[in-house]
Amino acid sequence: MAPPKTLSAPQKALHKLGLESPLSLALHLPFRYEDDTQLTPLREAQNGEPIQFEAVVLSHEVVYRPKRQLKVDVLSDGLTCTLRFFNFYPSQLKQFQVGATLRLKGEVKGGMFGLSMMHPSVQIAGAALPDTLTPIYASTAGLAQSYLRKAVLSGLKKASELRLFEPTIPPSLEPAQVWPLGEALQFLHLPKRGTQLHALQDPTHPAWRRLKAEELLAQQLSQMKARLARSKVKAPVLKLSLGMEQHQAPPLTQALRAQLPFALTGAQERVLGEIAKDLSLATPMHRLLQGDVGSGKTVVAALAAAQCIDAGWQCALMAPTEILAHQHFEKLSSWLEPLLTARGLKVAWLTGSQKKKEKTLSLSEIESGQAALVIGTHAIIQDQVKFKNLALAIIDEQHRFGVEQRLTLRKKSQVGDEVSHAEPEPEPHLLMMSATPIPRTLAMSYFADLDVSTLDELPPGRTPVVTKLFAEHKRAELIERVKHQIREGFQVYWVCPLIEESESMDLTNATQTHLELSLALKALTDLGGEASGALKDAQVGLLHSRMPEAEKKAVMHAFKEGRLHVLVSTTVIEVGVDVPNASLMVIEHAERFGLSQLHQLRGRVGRGSAASTCVLLYALGEHGRLSETASQRLKAMLQTQDGFEIAKRDLDIRGPGEFLGARQSGASLLRYADPLLDMDLMAWAQALAPKMWAEHAQMAMAHLERWQTLRSEYLKA
Ligand code: ADP
Ligand code: MG
């Protein structure tokens, strides 16, 4: 009988990293190297640099001061050096017998009491030196480098035996300056003695270029494949109804437009045209609507929903937070509810925190189709939610959702009964909205399977927000400004930073600020006289992520209605909140926020006609200075309000990898290539992909298969 198959701890760790197949192991590349191929005289040791040398043991002893430790004195190159070990087994003492010759590796420190090394790696001297540099791999807890290295190298060998590195690109179509894959991997995993470290880390090295080129091609191929697959999927045709033949009343789209309190901007009209055209086709729309904060995406979503409802189908709008979803619900209900009621339809609300009874009602309205529009949070994609005929799914702040969640929503349109048909299930049209503009070059590479509409114009009548920097010591002056705003009848946001390490600290912070402001405003009230007018009832609200949803909603509602004058908040208000009467935004510890985040926050003010201000309150770091990146970010905030310019600067400061981090974008990530740095390879891949599908389909499939392993792995991560 075969023994039960249980995984050892390191095997489990490999599994966790997605390193199981020979190919995935072979493609797990080192992030740095150590050079064990040579011995260096101890005299040449540099402080803080690792060195390998051989030495003779002079003495060893276990001492107890200041802490139990093993102290070994060794002699090499005419110098003595003290080795210290705090963790050691008694059995280890054997190797330190006086007179033994050892090979030691580690950092040598010079100090008042001579040279010393902490926990060097120790081997018996004399073994042959390796003839390749030692690769160091990204690992995880419970997985030693030595184990991982063995696994990777055996994966490399096996993959090569299985001929997995065979070319998948016709030789005449290869990009310039690339090595064959097998050679590239061999070089990167096992660089020969004497290989320069900078050559190994040079992104333009032909070994790296091979990986980047293949990866970029895989990305293009898979996006083309997705696009082709999508072109075969059917979606409901949502024709804009032009006349009155179907309804007594004019179509919803027209009625909604007629009652909007404003005229649409040119940009809104243009993107609506793009969306309307997609919706009227029988293949599912896959469109990203990007527009800066305040550019008016919501009304575009509402009109798209109206087109869908006009055609007799259901629409769902999903937002990442309950506050945002609820705001959409309020706004869209106020616009649409009366019009829908006249048609026997309604807007349904769905979230996780809902009371059971209310939820059951919403669910049944969604299933019966009476709910023509469903607005809510992730709750919308739960299994129990059954649509009668979902035809349009809108996702706000799409980068907050994962790929899986977006896919689930797309699968929500089982139309009709369970009778199986040979044709693929129809899918709803998908409209994703984002206020984080993606520079064109990036959008093209990451979203080749997306059509992009851009709102590049703000609604008229906005007064630009004045941005100011305030040092922490001018806090009192700032509080005076807050009072002034309230006296003038305006409202104020005060944002406290999220402290990554500790959620409770971020809470304390906000709570304290709330108290401080409450007291400051109260003191003024008590003085009576002139100040007492508007400030008599000055109320300060507090909003943070750990409050129950109902309470959050109540606070937000009170602020919206003007019953709260100041809203102290952690970053929960970051996305989408719309209170036009708020004219001052204070961002405390602005130096801790990312640039896009600052920009999003600033976008909460300047939504009405009043002149608005955003104050970036900053505190200097330990050395009485701001970090380089923090000052770059603050400077960018002072210099521009253009979301695209901000995105560009953000990209410059952070680099694309981080800019489109996995969680941030939900987009497929590149592991080796960087679409901005590797523009020539990007262009090559874009040009080659269609040719590959058309003329070398088999190779294209093989290529995708090679890289698919990896893609699914980092999508998981
Ligand atoms: P975002 O793109 O950030 O989601 P919103 O849709 O919340 O922006 O719109 C911001 C504000 O601008 C809202 O108060 C909205 O009613 C208003 N708005 C949208 N379009 C127009 C327009 N064409 N003219 C005037 N105001 C508009
Ligand atoms: Mg919005």
XYZ file of C-alpha atoms and ligand atoms in Angstrom, residues 260-266 268 289 291-300 324 327-328 331 335 396-397 433-435 455 458-462 575-580 600 603-604 607-608, ligand 1:
73
model
C -31.240 66.577 -14.786
C -30.399 69.858 -13.044
C -27.481 70.385 -15.418
C -26.502 69.937 -19.038
C -24.039 67.165 -19.803
C -20.511 68.166 -20.676
C -19.158 67.456 -24.117
C -20.006 63.078 -21.000
C -14.729 54.597 -18.096
C -12.361 60.150 -15.427
C -10.827 62.268 -12.765
C -12.577 62.706 -9.430
C -15.586 64.930 -9.932
C -15.684 64.493 -13.690
C -19.257 63.201 -13.440
C -19.118 59.461 -13.968
C -22.251 58.779 -11.937
C -24.641 60.424 -14.339
C -23.050 58.528 -17.209
C -20.271 54.809 -1.687
C -24.604 57.393 -2.010
C -25.189 55.991 -5.479
C -28.604 59.750 -6.012
C -33.255 60.663 -10.308
C -17.550 51.709 -9.683
C -13.963 52.176 -8.515
C -15.431 53.023 -13.766
C -12.252 54.347 -12.244
C -11.027 57.656 -10.931
C -13.901 61.878 -19.345
C -14.752 68.665 -15.660
C -18.300 70.027 -15.392
C -18.364 73.810 -15.626
C -18.595 76.142 -12.674
C -15.967 74.466 -10.571
C -13.774 57.266 -2.715
C -16.643 58.986 -4.336
C -18.277 60.928 -1.525
C -20.114 63.947 -2.841
C -20.986 66.852 -0.504
C -20.815 70.076 -2.535
C -8.682 61.573 -4.615
C -11.380 65.839 -5.094
C -13.925 65.730 -2.261
C -17.605 70.316 -5.933
C -19.781 73.360 -5.384
P -17.116 61.226 -10.151
O -16.689 61.166 -11.569
O -15.983 61.569 -9.247
O -17.857 59.987 -9.716
P -19.651 62.487 -9.704
O -20.405 61.659 -10.660
O -19.820 62.205 -8.273
O -18.099 62.466 -10.060
O -19.963 63.988 -10.031
C -19.444 65.040 -9.259
C -20.456 66.159 -9.116
O -20.640 66.809 -10.351
C -21.822 65.668 -8.689
O -22.335 66.571 -7.746
C -22.611 65.688 -9.970
O -23.987 65.836 -9.745
C -22.021 66.885 -10.694
N -22.116 66.846 -12.142
C -21.956 65.771 -12.940
N -22.081 66.120 -14.235
C -22.307 67.449 -14.270
C -22.511 68.395 -15.318
N -22.503 68.034 -16.594
N -22.706 69.688 -14.982
C -22.706 70.051 -13.686
N -22.537 69.220 -12.651
C -22.324 67.923 -12.937
